[in-house]
Amino acid sequence: MRLDKYLKVSRLIKRRTVANEACDGGRVMINDKVAKASAEVKPGDVITISFGNKEVKVEVLDVQETVRKETAAELFRYL
């Protein structure tokens, strides 16, 4: 799955366009490498997102095309 879509589906970022802009700005990394919005995400990857002075680091546990709001948190785990 594309990185920008995963960020939206997992609800780490609210909108796909915002996720796209974060990727274009170099604020999203997969496994310590700056990632484009089109990068493939798979279970086991570590995603780091920089929000200003705050950094969020998560491990991808599962990749699904659609998911309910209640179960979105099961797609990743905070590190």
Coordinates of C-alpha atoms in Angstrom, one line a residue:
M1 CA 0.0 0.0 0.0
R2 CA 1.2 3.6 -0.7
L3 CA 2.5 5.5 2.3
D4 CA 0.1 8.4 2.0
K5 CA -2.9 6.1 1.9
Y6 CA -1.6 4.0 4.8
L7 CA -1.2 7.2 6.9
K8 CA -4.8 8.2 6.2
V9 CA -6.3 4.7 6.7
S10 CA -4.5 4.2 10.0
R11 CA -5.5 7.7 11.0
L12 CA -2.0 8.8 11.9
I13 CA -2.7 11.8 9.6
K14 CA -6.3 12.9 9.0
R15 CA -6.3 13.6 5.2
R16 CA -4.4 12.0 2.3
T17 CA -3.5 15.4 0.9
V18 CA -1.9 16.4 4.2
A19 CA 0.0 13.1 4.2
N20 CA 1.1 13.8 0.7
E21 CA 2.4 17.2 1.7
A22 CA 4.2 15.8 4.7
C23 CA 6.0 13.2 2.5
D24 CA 6.9 15.9 -0.1
G25 CA 8.3 18.1 2.7
G26 CA 10.6 15.2 3.8
R27 CA 8.9 14.9 7.2
V28 CA 8.1 11.2 6.9
M29 CA 10.7 8.4 7.0
I30 CA 10.4 4.6 6.6
N31 CA 13.1 2.6 8.3
D32 CA 15.2 5.8 8.8
K33 CA 15.1 6.8 5.1
V34 CA 13.2 9.8 3.8
A35 CA 10.1 8.4 2.0
K36 CA 8.0 9.6 -0.9
A37 CA 4.2 9.4 -0.8
S38 CA 4.3 6.5 -3.3
A39 CA 6.6 4.4 -1.2
E40 CA 5.3 0.9 -0.4
V41 CA 4.4 0.1 3.3
K42 CA 4.6 -3.4 4.6
P43 CA 4.3 -5.0 8.0
G44 CA 7.4 -4.6 10.1
D45 CA 8.3 -1.2 8.7
V46 CA 9.0 1.6 11.1
I47 CA 7.5 5.0 10.2
T48 CA 8.7 8.2 11.7
I49 CA 6.6 11.4 11.3
S50 CA 7.9 14.9 12.3
F51 CA 5.2 17.3 13.4
G52 CA 7.0 20.5 14.1
N53 CA 9.1 19.8 17.3
K54 CA 7.2 16.5 18.0
E55 CA 8.2 13.2 16.5
V56 CA 5.9 10.1 16.2
K57 CA 7.5 6.7 15.7
V58 CA 5.3 3.7 14.9
E59 CA 5.8 0.1 13.7
V60 CA 3.4 -1.2 11.0
L61 CA 1.6 -4.3 12.2
D62 CA -0.9 -4.7 9.4
V63 CA -1.9 -3.2 6.1
Q64 CA -5.5 -3.1 5.0
E65 CA -7.3 -1.1 2.3
T66 CA -10.2 -0.1 4.4
V67 CA -10.7 -0.2 8.2
R68 CA -13.3 1.0 10.7
K69 CA -12.4 3.9 12.9
E70 CA -12.5 1.7 16.0
T71 CA -10.0 -0.8 14.7
A72 CA -7.6 1.7 13.0
A73 CA -5.3 1.7 16.0
E74 CA -4.6 -2.0 15.5
L75 CA -2.7 -1.3 12.3
F76 CA 0.3 0.1 14.1
R77 CA 2.0 0.3 17.5
Y78 CA 3.8 3.3 19.0
L79 CA 7.6 2.9 19.7

